[in-house]
Amino acid sequence: MRAAEFFAGMGLMRAGLESVGVRTVFANDIDGTKAALYRANWGDDALVVDDIRNLRGDDIPDAEVATASFPCVDMSLAGNLAGLGGAESGLIVEFCRILAEMGERRPQAVIVENVPGFRTVNDGRDFARVVEMIEALGYAVEHVVINAASFVPQSRPRIFLLGVRGSHPALPPPPDAVAARLADVASLGGDWWPPERRDAFLASLSALQRGRIDDWRRDDRVRFLGAYRRTRNGRAVWEVRSDEIAGALRTTRGGSSRQALVRVGRGDFDVRWMALDEYARLQGAEALRYDAVSDRQAMFALGDAVCVPVIEWLAENWLTRLAA
């Protein structure tokens, strides 16, 4: 099978599809940093760096599957829940336009991915509109929510619209969450914060959170926990997850989006920023190279990407069965 990837980012959709032998023949993204990572890992034979609004159906080579991990910002509070009316998330309309322009050459299958808010933003009207647009192109559409926590220690639920020109094969339920923990992906080293910064972190915690940390500190088991900043009553405070997995990695546009790693137990407590190699493992992308850009740019790209083992599971359990 051949794939045409839209909103391709750094190529993690490609990484997942290649695990089942799907060959990417076209990839498009507008972001230069992500394009640099894409080229470093996959070359640039298939890559077109341009605004999707400039593409036409005739520009797209023949492919059996088209994917669209379209921007999620307008599906969340960060984008004021603008939905398809937003400048970024509304670009999914361009994807559907290109498929329509391909006519009978359009792919047999489509995979559209976004955050769970896509299902509910604007009372579900935007979701229904996208489904209708895809169905109007002759696709039968189903959807499934898969959480990356089934494969890696990261809470990252994502909704996938699956369209096929024909009949859908039965899709098994996604696996239950596995027992992987942050300790399994944490780097041995790391630039742990000095005492004064660590103490400021502790001081920002709620009484409930601080009590948990004190209890875990006395435990004989060392825990690795994800931490992130929230704004409470106009003040930036830290919150620590208790489930030993990371929250969903995000783009590092703002400091509140970058996660910290807590190590606590056997009388000790430490905290530091998560490192690039930890971001990569949490996305199942540790085998890729990142030296074409800065660490912060690479973490931005990873936070805006799909989780590789999720795509591998979807490809194995749905896409390859279409070709059978």
PDB file of C-alpha atoms in Angstrom:
ATOM      1  CA  MET A   1       0.000   0.000   0.000  1.00  0.00           C
ATOM      2  CA  ARG A   2       0.994   3.614  -0.610  1.00  0.00           C
ATOM      3  CA  ALA A   3       0.235   6.568   1.657  1.00  0.00           C
ATOM      4  CA  ALA A   4      -0.293  10.281   1.133  1.00  0.00           C
ATOM      5  CA  GLU A   5       0.208  12.114   4.425  1.00  0.00           C
ATOM      6  CA  PHE A   6      -1.218  15.572   5.115  1.00  0.00           C
ATOM      7  CA  PHE A   7      -0.188  17.635   8.152  1.00  0.00           C
ATOM      8  CA  ALA A   8       2.693  15.157   8.232  1.00  0.00           C
ATOM      9  CA  GLY A   9       4.716  16.892  10.948  1.00  0.00           C
ATOM     10  CA  MET A  10       8.015  15.179  11.639  1.00  0.00           C
ATOM     11  CA  GLY A  11       6.821  11.868  10.213  1.00  0.00           C
ATOM     12  CA  LEU A  12       5.509   9.776  13.106  1.00  0.00           C
ATOM     13  CA  MET A  13       2.457   8.732  11.116  1.00  0.00           C
ATOM     14  CA  ARG A  14       4.908   7.437   8.525  1.00  0.00           C
ATOM     15  CA  ALA A  15       6.903   5.617  11.206  1.00  0.00           C
ATOM     16  CA  GLY A  16       3.778   3.753  12.313  1.00  0.00           C
ATOM     17  CA  LEU A  17       2.579   2.914   8.804  1.00  0.00           C
ATOM     18  CA  GLU A  18       5.981   1.677   7.668  1.00  0.00           C
ATOM     19  CA  SER A  19       5.848  -0.979  10.381  1.00  0.00           C
ATOM     20  CA  VAL A  20       3.313  -2.839   8.223  1.00  0.00           C
ATOM     21  CA  GLY A  21       4.999  -2.094   4.915  1.00  0.00           C
ATOM     22  CA  VAL A  22       2.995   0.954   3.819  1.00  0.00           C
ATOM     23  CA  ARG A  23       5.153   3.154   1.572  1.00  0.00           C
ATOM     24  CA  THR A  24       4.772   6.925   1.792  1.00  0.00           C
ATOM     25  CA  VAL A  25       4.676   8.538  -1.657  1.00  0.00           C
ATOM     26  CA  PHE A  26       3.566  12.028  -0.607  1.00  0.00           C
ATOM     27  CA  ALA A  27       3.879  14.093   2.573  1.00  0.00           C
ATOM     28  CA  ASN A  28       2.900  17.692   3.215  1.00  0.00           C
ATOM     29  CA  ASP A  29       3.440  20.136   6.058  1.00  0.00           C
ATOM     30  CA  ILE A  30       3.981  23.882   6.275  1.00  0.00           C
ATOM     31  CA  ASP A  31       6.280  23.973   9.315  1.00  0.00           C
ATOM     32  CA  GLY A  32       9.979  24.315   8.485  1.00  0.00           C
ATOM     33  CA  THR A  33      11.234  22.835  11.764  1.00  0.00           C
ATOM     34  CA  LYS A  34       9.110  19.719  11.422  1.00  0.00           C
ATOM     35  CA  ALA A  35      10.180  19.484   7.782  1.00  0.00           C
ATOM     36  CA  ALA A  36      13.832  19.494   8.867  1.00  0.00           C
ATOM     37  CA  LEU A  37      13.167  16.534  11.160  1.00  0.00           C
ATOM     38  CA  TYR A  38      11.179  14.783   8.437  1.00  0.00           C
ATOM     39  CA  ARG A  39      14.056  15.148   5.966  1.00  0.00           C
ATOM     40  CA  ALA A  40      16.604  13.979   8.521  1.00  0.00           C
ATOM     41  CA  ASN A  41      14.695  10.747   9.061  1.00  0.00           C
ATOM     42  CA  TRP A  42      12.974  10.043   5.756  1.00  0.00           C
ATOM     43  CA  GLY A  43      14.679  12.150   3.093  1.00  0.00           C
ATOM     44  CA  ASP A  44      12.731  14.628   1.003  1.00  0.00           C
ATOM     45  CA  ASP A  45      11.665  12.608  -2.048  1.00  0.00           C
ATOM     46  CA  ALA A  46       8.028  12.591  -0.915  1.00  0.00           C
ATOM     47  CA  LEU A  47       7.980  15.813   1.114  1.00  0.00           C
ATOM     48  CA  VAL A  48       6.272  18.995  -0.084  1.00  0.00           C
ATOM     49  CA  VAL A  49       6.669  21.940   2.293  1.00  0.00           C
ATOM     50  CA  ASP A  50       3.790  24.269   1.472  1.00  0.00           C
ATOM     51  CA  ASP A  51       0.436  25.560   2.662  1.00  0.00           C
ATOM     52  CA  ILE A  52      -2.185  22.872   2.044  1.00  0.00           C
ATOM     53  CA  ARG A  53      -4.377  25.571   0.510  1.00  0.00           C
ATOM     54  CA  ASN A  54      -1.919  25.756  -2.385  1.00  0.00           C
ATOM     55  CA  LEU A  55      -2.227  22.054  -3.227  1.00  0.00           C
ATOM     56  CA  ARG A  56      -4.544  20.580  -5.836  1.00  0.00           C
ATOM     57  CA  GLY A  57      -5.756  17.057  -6.425  1.00  0.00           C
ATOM     58  CA  ASP A  58      -3.509  16.709  -9.478  1.00  0.00           C
ATOM     59  CA  ASP A  59      -0.462  17.313  -7.233  1.00  0.00           C
ATOM     60  CA  ILE A  60      -1.095  14.122  -5.265  1.00  0.00           C
ATOM     61  CA  PRO A  61       0.261  10.812  -6.597  1.00  0.00           C
ATOM     62  CA  ASP A  62      -1.815   7.637  -6.537  1.00  0.00           C
ATOM     63  CA  ALA A  63      -2.112   6.174  -3.037  1.00  0.00           C
ATOM     64  CA  GLU A  64      -4.301   3.655  -1.241  1.00  0.00           C
ATOM     65  CA  VAL A  65      -4.540   5.620   2.021  1.00  0.00           C
ATOM     66  CA  ALA A  66      -4.556   9.322   2.900  1.00  0.00           C
ATOM     67  CA  THR A  67      -3.919  10.540   6.452  1.00  0.00           C
ATOM     68  CA  ALA A  68      -4.652  13.891   8.078  1.00  0.00           C
ATOM     69  CA  SER A  69      -3.448  14.737  11.581  1.00  0.00           C
ATOM     70  CA  PHE A  70      -4.921  18.201  11.268  1.00  0.00           C
ATOM     71  CA  PRO A  71      -4.194  20.994  13.802  1.00  0.00           C
ATOM     72  CA  CYS A  72      -5.940  20.542  17.119  1.00  0.00           C
ATOM     73  CA  VAL A  73      -5.506  23.995  18.648  1.00  0.00           C
ATOM     74  CA  ASP A  74      -9.004  25.227  17.740  1.00  0.00           C
ATOM     75  CA  MET A  75     -10.556  22.105  19.270  1.00  0.00           C
ATOM     76  CA  SER A  76      -9.290  23.084  22.730  1.00  0.00           C
ATOM     77  CA  LEU A  77      -9.462  25.939  25.211  1.00  0.00           C
ATOM     78  CA  ALA A  78      -6.125  27.137  23.841  1.00  0.00           C
ATOM     79  CA  GLY A  79      -7.912  28.018  20.606  1.00  0.00           C
ATOM     80  CA  ASN A  80     -11.029  29.331  22.356  1.00  0.00           C
ATOM     81  CA  LEU A  81     -12.975  26.311  21.020  1.00  0.00           C
ATOM     82  CA  ALA A  82     -13.228  27.937  17.605  1.00  0.00           C
ATOM     83  CA  GLY A  83     -13.523  24.519  15.971  1.00  0.00           C
ATOM     84  CA  LEU A  84     -13.678  24.475  12.182  1.00  0.00           C
ATOM     85  CA  GLY A  85     -14.109  28.231  12.278  1.00  0.00           C
ATOM     86  CA  GLY A  86     -10.537  28.551  13.525  1.00  0.00           C
ATOM     87  CA  ALA A  87      -7.670  29.388  11.194  1.00  0.00           C
ATOM     88  CA  GLU A  88      -5.808  26.124  11.902  1.00  0.00           C
ATOM     89  CA  SER A  89      -8.305  23.343  12.618  1.00  0.00           C
ATOM     90  CA  GLY A  90     -10.483  24.556   9.754  1.00  0.00           C
ATOM     91  CA  LEU A  91      -7.806  23.339   7.350  1.00  0.00           C
ATOM     92  CA  ILE A  92      -9.373  19.863   7.428  1.00  0.00           C
ATOM     93  CA  VAL A  93     -11.780  21.301   4.860  1.00  0.00           C
ATOM     94  CA  GLU A  94      -8.816  21.667   2.480  1.00  0.00           C
ATOM     95  CA  PHE A  95      -7.967  17.999   2.921  1.00  0.00           C
ATOM     96  CA  CYS A  96     -11.489  17.039   1.879  1.00  0.00           C
ATOM     97  CA  ARG A  97     -11.302  19.442  -1.062  1.00  0.00           C
ATOM     98  CA  ILE A  98      -8.117  17.772  -2.328  1.00  0.00           C
ATOM     99  CA  LEU A  99      -9.692  14.316  -2.058  1.00  0.00           C
ATOM    100  CA  ALA A 100     -12.656  15.563  -4.060  1.00  0.00           C
ATOM    101  CA  GLU A 101     -10.332  16.978  -6.723  1.00  0.00           C
ATOM    102  CA  MET A 102      -8.623  13.602  -7.038  1.00  0.00           C
ATOM    103  CA  GLY A 103     -11.896  12.184  -8.351  1.00  0.00           C
ATOM    104  CA  GLU A 104     -11.811   8.430  -8.881  1.00  0.00           C
ATOM    105  CA  ARG A 105      -8.086   8.442  -8.001  1.00  0.00           C
ATOM    106  CA  ARG A 106      -8.866   9.256  -4.386  1.00  0.00           C
ATOM    107  CA  PRO A 107      -7.519   6.687  -1.928  1.00  0.00           C
ATOM    108  CA  GLN A 108      -9.421   3.631  -0.783  1.00  0.00           C
ATOM    109  CA  ALA A 109      -9.021   4.630   2.860  1.00  0.00           C
ATOM    110  CA  VAL A 110      -8.585   7.772   4.959  1.00  0.00           C
ATOM    111  CA  ILE A 111      -7.401   8.233   8.527  1.00  0.00           C
ATOM    112  CA  VAL A 112      -8.203  11.562  10.233  1.00  0.00           C
ATOM    113  CA  GLU A 113      -6.770  12.139  13.724  1.00  0.00           C
ATOM    114  CA  ASN A 114      -7.360  14.763  16.405  1.00  0.00           C
ATOM    115  CA  VAL A 115      -7.899  15.340  20.118  1.00  0.00           C
ATOM    116  CA  PRO A 116     -11.086  14.063  21.837  1.00  0.00           C
ATOM    117  CA  GLY A 117     -12.407  17.633  21.888  1.00  0.00           C
ATOM    118  CA  PHE A 118     -12.972  17.268  18.153  1.00  0.00           C
ATOM    119  CA  ARG A 119     -15.958  15.069  19.021  1.00  0.00           C
ATOM    120  CA  THR A 120     -17.639  17.636  21.268  1.00  0.00           C
ATOM    121  CA  VAL A 121     -16.537  21.145  20.221  1.00  0.00           C
ATOM    122  CA  ASN A 122     -19.473  23.322  19.111  1.00  0.00           C
ATOM    123  CA  ASP A 123     -21.876  20.687  20.466  1.00  0.00           C
ATOM    124  CA  GLY A 124     -20.557  18.091  18.026  1.00  0.00           C
ATOM    125  CA  ARG A 125     -21.544  20.028  14.933  1.00  0.00           C
ATOM    126  CA  ASP A 126     -17.993  20.300  13.596  1.00  0.00           C
ATOM    127  CA  PHE A 127     -17.400  16.583  14.014  1.00  0.00           C
ATOM    128  CA  ALA A 128     -20.653  15.809  12.200  1.00  0.00           C
ATOM    129  CA  ARG A 129     -19.698  18.208   9.409  1.00  0.00           C
ATOM    130  CA  VAL A 130     -16.344  16.518   8.806  1.00  0.00           C
ATOM    131  CA  VAL A 131     -17.982  13.078   8.821  1.00  0.00           C
ATOM    132  CA  GLU A 132     -20.531  14.331   6.295  1.00  0.00           C
ATOM    133  CA  MET A 133     -17.803  15.765   4.044  1.00  0.00           C
ATOM    134  CA  ILE A 134     -15.928  12.466   4.022  1.00  0.00           C
ATOM    135  CA  GLU A 135     -19.091  10.439   3.494  1.00  0.00           C
ATOM    136  CA  ALA A 136     -20.022  12.692   0.555  1.00  0.00           C
ATOM    137  CA  LEU A 137     -16.793  11.509  -1.113  1.00  0.00           C
ATOM    138  CA  GLY A 138     -18.032   7.909  -1.023  1.00  0.00           C
ATOM    139  CA  TYR A 139     -16.435   6.727   2.225  1.00  0.00           C
ATOM    140  CA  ALA A 140     -18.135   4.738   4.977  1.00  0.00           C
ATOM    141  CA  VAL A 141     -16.936   6.375   8.200  1.00  0.00           C
ATOM    142  CA  GLU A 142     -16.416   4.980  11.686  1.00  0.00           C
ATOM    143  CA  HIS A 143     -14.485   6.400  14.601  1.00  0.00           C
ATOM    144  CA  VAL A 144     -12.444   5.001  17.474  1.00  0.00           C
ATOM    145  CA  VAL A 145     -10.686   6.553  20.480  1.00  0.00           C
ATOM    146  CA  ILE A 146      -7.280   5.113  21.310  1.00  0.00           C
ATOM    147  CA  ASN A 147      -5.165   6.161  24.286  1.00  0.00           C
ATOM    148  CA  ALA A 148      -1.389   6.009  23.966  1.00  0.00           C
ATOM    149  CA  ALA A 149      -1.381   4.765  27.570  1.00  0.00           C
ATOM    150  CA  SER A 150      -2.232   1.342  26.143  1.00  0.00           C
ATOM    151  CA  PHE A 151       1.313   1.237  24.771  1.00  0.00           C
ATOM    152  CA  VAL A 152       3.499   3.809  26.555  1.00  0.00           C
ATOM    153  CA  PRO A 153       3.319   5.606  29.930  1.00  0.00           C
ATOM    154  CA  GLN A 154       1.571   8.683  28.518  1.00  0.00           C
ATOM    155  CA  SER A 155      -2.095   9.631  28.874  1.00  0.00           C
ATOM    156  CA  ARG A 156      -2.870  10.679  25.291  1.00  0.00           C
ATOM    157  CA  PRO A 157      -6.357   9.772  24.066  1.00  0.00           C
ATOM    158  CA  ARG A 158      -6.939  10.590  20.411  1.00  0.00           C
ATOM    159  CA  ILE A 159      -9.950  10.155  18.147  1.00  0.00           C
ATOM    160  CA  PHE A 160      -9.513   8.575  14.728  1.00  0.00           C
ATOM    161  CA  LEU A 161     -12.017   8.890  11.907  1.00  0.00           C
ATOM    162  CA  LEU A 162     -11.634   5.881   9.629  1.00  0.00           C
ATOM    163  CA  GLY A 163     -13.100   6.099   6.160  1.00  0.00           C
ATOM    164  CA  VAL A 164     -13.152   3.356   3.531  1.00  0.00           C
ATOM    165  CA  ARG A 165     -14.579   3.066   0.042  1.00  0.00           C
ATOM    166  CA  GLY A 166     -16.289  -0.226   0.680  1.00  0.00           C
ATOM    167  CA  SER A 167     -16.988  -2.202   3.827  1.00  0.00           C
ATOM    168  CA  HIS A 168     -15.205  -1.775   7.133  1.00  0.00           C
ATOM    169  CA  PRO A 169     -13.520  -4.845   8.598  1.00  0.00           C
ATOM    170  CA  ALA A 170     -14.430  -5.493  12.215  1.00  0.00           C
ATOM    171  CA  LEU A 171     -12.072  -3.466  14.402  1.00  0.00           C
ATOM    172  CA  PRO A 172     -11.135  -5.113  17.710  1.00  0.00           C
ATOM    173  CA  PRO A 173     -11.328  -2.920  20.808  1.00  0.00           C
ATOM    174  CA  PRO A 174      -8.085  -1.074  21.599  1.00  0.00           C
ATOM    175  CA  PRO A 175      -5.984  -2.802  24.241  1.00  0.00           C
ATOM    176  CA  ASP A 176      -6.403  -1.909  27.874  1.00  0.00           C
ATOM    177  CA  ALA A 177      -3.814   0.323  29.493  1.00  0.00           C
ATOM    178  CA  VAL A 178      -0.573  -1.541  30.113  1.00  0.00           C
ATOM    179  CA  ALA A 179       1.535  -1.480  33.238  1.00  0.00           C
ATOM    180  CA  ALA A 180       4.299   0.694  31.749  1.00  0.00           C
ATOM    181  CA  ARG A 181       5.436   3.472  34.084  1.00  0.00           C
ATOM    182  CA  LEU A 182       7.557   6.590  33.718  1.00  0.00           C
ATOM    183  CA  ALA A 183      10.360   4.730  35.451  1.00  0.00           C
ATOM    184  CA  ASP A 184      10.582   2.572  32.303  1.00  0.00           C
ATOM    185  CA  VAL A 185      11.391   5.544  30.059  1.00  0.00           C
ATOM    186  CA  ALA A 186      13.221   7.916  32.422  1.00  0.00           C
ATOM    187  CA  SER A 187      16.835   8.728  31.624  1.00  0.00           C
ATOM    188  CA  LEU A 188      19.409   7.690  34.197  1.00  0.00           C
ATOM    189  CA  GLY A 189      21.035  11.107  34.282  1.00  0.00           C
ATOM    190  CA  GLY A 190      19.369  14.463  33.979  1.00  0.00           C
ATOM    191  CA  ASP A 191      19.809  18.007  35.213  1.00  0.00           C
ATOM    192  CA  TRP A 192      17.946  17.838  38.505  1.00  0.00           C
ATOM    193  CA  TRP A 193      16.984  21.216  39.902  1.00  0.00           C
ATOM    194  CA  PRO A 194      19.006  22.823  42.707  1.00  0.00           C
ATOM    195  CA  PRO A 195      17.555  22.864  46.244  1.00  0.00           C
ATOM    196  CA  GLU A 196      16.079  26.372  46.062  1.00  0.00           C
ATOM    197  CA  ARG A 197      14.185  25.636  42.836  1.00  0.00           C
ATOM    198  CA  ARG A 198      13.069  22.252  44.141  1.00  0.00           C
ATOM    199  CA  ASP A 199      11.778  23.878  47.332  1.00  0.00           C
ATOM    200  CA  ALA A 200       9.859  26.487  45.319  1.00  0.00           C
ATOM    201  CA  PHE A 201       8.250  23.634  43.408  1.00  0.00           C
ATOM    202  CA  LEU A 202       7.170  21.990  46.662  1.00  0.00           C
ATOM    203  CA  ALA A 203       5.861  25.281  48.035  1.00  0.00           C
ATOM    204  CA  SER A 204       3.536  25.699  45.049  1.00  0.00           C
ATOM    205  CA  LEU A 205       1.781  22.363  45.631  1.00  0.00           C
ATOM    206  CA  SER A 206      -1.630  22.124  47.242  1.00  0.00           C
ATOM    207  CA  ALA A 207      -1.848  20.647  50.736  1.00  0.00           C
ATOM    208  CA  LEU A 208      -3.224  17.407  49.263  1.00  0.00           C
ATOM    209  CA  GLN A 209      -0.421  17.145  46.729  1.00  0.00           C
ATOM    210  CA  ARG A 210       2.255  18.005  49.268  1.00  0.00           C
ATOM    211  CA  GLY A 211       0.908  15.325  51.613  1.00  0.00           C
ATOM    212  CA  ARG A 212       1.184  12.709  48.858  1.00  0.00           C
ATOM    213  CA  ILE A 213       4.769  13.735  48.124  1.00  0.00           C
ATOM    214  CA  ASP A 214       5.670  13.459  51.814  1.00  0.00           C
ATOM    215  CA  ASP A 215       4.111   9.976  51.989  1.00  0.00           C
ATOM    216  CA  TRP A 216       5.901   8.800  48.830  1.00  0.00           C
ATOM    217  CA  ARG A 217       9.164  10.239  50.112  1.00  0.00           C
ATOM    218  CA  ARG A 218       8.993   7.896  53.094  1.00  0.00           C
ATOM    219  CA  ASP A 219       8.242   4.884  50.889  1.00  0.00           C
ATOM    220  CA  ASP A 220      10.911   2.284  50.109  1.00  0.00           C
ATOM    221  CA  ARG A 221       9.945   2.359  46.429  1.00  0.00           C
ATOM    222  CA  VAL A 222      11.215   5.115  44.145  1.00  0.00           C
ATOM    223  CA  ARG A 223       8.481   6.599  41.962  1.00  0.00           C
ATOM    224  CA  PHE A 224       8.827   8.667  38.794  1.00  0.00           C
ATOM    225  CA  LEU A 225       5.861  11.003  38.306  1.00  0.00           C
ATOM    226  CA  GLY A 226       4.776  13.541  35.718  1.00  0.00           C
ATOM    227  CA  ALA A 227       4.253  17.159  36.777  1.00  0.00           C
ATOM    228  CA  TYR A 228       2.811  20.146  34.954  1.00  0.00           C
ATOM    229  CA  ARG A 229       1.942  23.756  35.723  1.00  0.00           C
ATOM    230  CA  ARG A 230      -1.579  25.075  36.119  1.00  0.00           C
ATOM    231  CA  THR A 231      -2.943  28.552  36.781  1.00  0.00           C
ATOM    232  CA  ARG A 232      -5.037  28.595  39.959  1.00  0.00           C
ATOM    233  CA  ASN A 233      -6.570  31.844  41.182  1.00  0.00           C
ATOM    234  CA  GLY A 234      -4.261  33.771  38.887  1.00  0.00           C
ATOM    235  CA  ARG A 235      -1.122  32.035  40.196  1.00  0.00           C
ATOM    236  CA  ALA A 236       1.073  29.440  38.493  1.00  0.00           C
ATOM    237  CA  VAL A 237       1.251  26.261  40.560  1.00  0.00           C
ATOM    238  CA  TRP A 238       2.586  22.771  39.975  1.00  0.00           C
ATOM    239  CA  GLU A 239       0.492  19.615  40.030  1.00  0.00           C
ATOM    240  CA  VAL A 240       1.890  16.083  40.203  1.00  0.00           C
ATOM    241  CA  ARG A 241       0.144  13.078  38.666  1.00  0.00           C
ATOM    242  CA  SER A 242      -0.275  10.113  40.987  1.00  0.00           C
ATOM    243  CA  ASP A 243      -0.505   7.348  38.346  1.00  0.00           C
ATOM    244  CA  GLU A 244       3.194   7.191  37.347  1.00  0.00           C
ATOM    245  CA  ILE A 245       2.507   8.121  33.733  1.00  0.00           C
ATOM    246  CA  ALA A 246       2.965  11.405  31.898  1.00  0.00           C
ATOM    247  CA  GLY A 247       0.173  13.697  30.878  1.00  0.00           C
ATOM    248  CA  ALA A 248      -0.290  14.247  27.168  1.00  0.00           C
ATOM    249  CA  LEU A 249       2.847  15.765  25.692  1.00  0.00           C
ATOM    250  CA  ARG A 250       2.096  19.122  24.133  1.00  0.00           C
ATOM    251  CA  THR A 251       3.834  21.637  21.949  1.00  0.00           C
ATOM    252  CA  THR A 252       6.270  23.664  24.034  1.00  0.00           C
ATOM    253  CA  ARG A 253       4.957  27.085  23.005  1.00  0.00           C
ATOM    254  CA  GLY A 254       4.562  28.104  26.632  1.00  0.00           C
ATOM    255  CA  GLY A 255       6.241  27.079  29.860  1.00  0.00           C
ATOM    256  CA  SER A 256       3.026  25.555  31.193  1.00  0.00           C
ATOM    257  CA  SER A 257       3.026  23.082  28.310  1.00  0.00           C
ATOM    258  CA  ARG A 258       6.381  21.544  29.149  1.00  0.00           C
ATOM    259  CA  GLN A 259       6.289  18.721  31.670  1.00  0.00           C
ATOM    260  CA  ALA A 260       8.608  18.064  34.568  1.00  0.00           C
ATOM    261  CA  LEU A 261       9.708  14.726  35.987  1.00  0.00           C
ATOM    262  CA  VAL A 262       9.525  14.017  39.720  1.00  0.00           C
ATOM    263  CA  ARG A 263      11.639  11.332  41.416  1.00  0.00           C
ATOM    264  CA  VAL A 264      10.581  10.542  44.966  1.00  0.00           C
ATOM    265  CA  GLY A 265      11.182   7.759  47.472  1.00  0.00           C
ATOM    266  CA  ARG A 266      13.668   6.344  49.986  1.00  0.00           C
ATOM    267  CA  GLY A 267      13.898   9.707  51.726  1.00  0.00           C
ATOM    268  CA  ASP A 268      14.686  11.726  48.607  1.00  0.00           C
ATOM    269  CA  PHE A 269      12.790  14.106  46.348  1.00  0.00           C
ATOM    270  CA  ASP A 270      14.031  15.562  43.065  1.00  0.00           C
ATOM    271  CA  VAL A 271      12.496  17.318  40.078  1.00  0.00           C
ATOM    272  CA  ARG A 272      13.682  18.434  36.635  1.00  0.00           C
ATOM    273  CA  TRP A 273      12.353  19.144  33.173  1.00  0.00           C
ATOM    274  CA  MET A 274      11.645  16.118  31.011  1.00  0.00           C
ATOM    275  CA  ALA A 275      14.389  15.575  28.469  1.00  0.00           C
ATOM    276  CA  LEU A 276      14.171  15.104  24.715  1.00  0.00           C
ATOM    277  CA  ASP A 277      14.969  11.394  24.839  1.00  0.00           C
ATOM    278  CA  GLU A 278      12.128  10.905  27.341  1.00  0.00           C
ATOM    279  CA  TYR A 279       9.716  12.766  25.059  1.00  0.00           C
ATOM    280  CA  ALA A 280      10.821  10.494  22.209  1.00  0.00           C
ATOM    281  CA  ARG A 281      10.272   7.296  24.221  1.00  0.00           C
ATOM    282  CA  LEU A 282       6.844   8.502  25.338  1.00  0.00           C
ATOM    283  CA  GLN A 283       5.912   8.836  21.661  1.00  0.00           C
ATOM    284  CA  GLY A 284       7.444   5.483  20.710  1.00  0.00           C
ATOM    285  CA  ALA A 285       9.907   7.370  18.526  1.00  0.00           C
ATOM    286  CA  GLU A 286      13.223   6.763  20.257  1.00  0.00           C
ATOM    287  CA  ALA A 287      14.748   5.218  17.127  1.00  0.00           C
ATOM    288  CA  LEU A 288      14.529   8.477  15.167  1.00  0.00           C
ATOM    289  CA  ARG A 289      17.172  11.204  14.989  1.00  0.00           C
ATOM    290  CA  TYR A 290      16.659  14.734  16.273  1.00  0.00           C
ATOM    291  CA  ASP A 291      19.966  16.515  15.679  1.00  0.00           C
ATOM    292  CA  ALA A 292      18.649  18.538  12.721  1.00  0.00           C
ATOM    293  CA  VAL A 293      16.997  20.989  15.135  1.00  0.00           C
ATOM    294  CA  SER A 294      17.367  22.150  18.740  1.00  0.00           C
ATOM    295  CA  ASP A 295      16.128  19.966  21.587  1.00  0.00           C
ATOM    296  CA  ARG A 296      13.305  22.398  22.310  1.00  0.00           C
ATOM    297  CA  GLN A 297      12.235  22.438  18.662  1.00  0.00           C
ATOM    298  CA  ALA A 298      12.279  18.638  18.609  1.00  0.00           C
ATOM    299  CA  MET A 299      10.116  18.471  21.741  1.00  0.00           C
ATOM    300  CA  PHE A 300       7.685  20.901  20.101  1.00  0.00           C
ATOM    301  CA  ALA A 301       7.430  18.580  17.093  1.00  0.00           C
ATOM    302  CA  LEU A 302       7.005  15.485  19.267  1.00  0.00           C
ATOM    303  CA  GLY A 303       4.267  17.135  21.319  1.00  0.00           C
ATOM    304  CA  ASP A 304       2.369  17.883  18.108  1.00  0.00           C
ATOM    305  CA  ALA A 305       2.635  14.357  16.674  1.00  0.00           C
ATOM    306  CA  VAL A 306       0.893  11.003  16.784  1.00  0.00           C
ATOM    307  CA  CYS A 307       2.151   8.221  19.036  1.00  0.00           C
ATOM    308  CA  VAL A 308       3.916   5.641  16.856  1.00  0.00           C
ATOM    309  CA  PRO A 309       2.686   2.413  18.532  1.00  0.00           C
ATOM    310  CA  VAL A 310      -0.916   3.667  18.294  1.00  0.00           C
ATOM    311  CA  ILE A 311      -0.530   4.008  14.519  1.00  0.00           C
ATOM    312  CA  GLU A 312       1.171   0.609  14.349  1.00  0.00           C
ATOM    313  CA  TRP A 313      -1.796  -0.975  16.143  1.00  0.00           C
ATOM    314  CA  LEU A 314      -4.311   0.782  13.910  1.00  0.00           C
ATOM    315  CA  ALA A 315      -2.397  -0.179  10.765  1.00  0.00           C
ATOM    316  CA  GLU A 316      -2.116  -3.809  11.822  1.00  0.00           C
ATOM    317  CA  ASN A 317      -5.707  -4.190  13.011  1.00  0.00           C
ATOM    318  CA  TRP A 318      -7.545  -2.123  10.408  1.00  0.00           C
ATOM    319  CA  LEU A 319      -5.529  -0.872   7.448  1.00  0.00           C
ATOM    320  CA  THR A 320      -3.836  -4.133   6.475  1.00  0.00           C
ATOM    321  CA  ARG A 321      -7.177  -5.938   6.650  1.00  0.00           C
ATOM    322  CA  LEU A 322      -8.532  -3.643   3.946  1.00  0.00           C
ATOM    323  CA  ALA A 323      -5.869  -4.925   1.594  1.00  0.00           C
ATOM    324  CA  ALA A 324      -6.463  -8.593   2.443  1.00  0.00           C
TER     325      ALA A 324
END
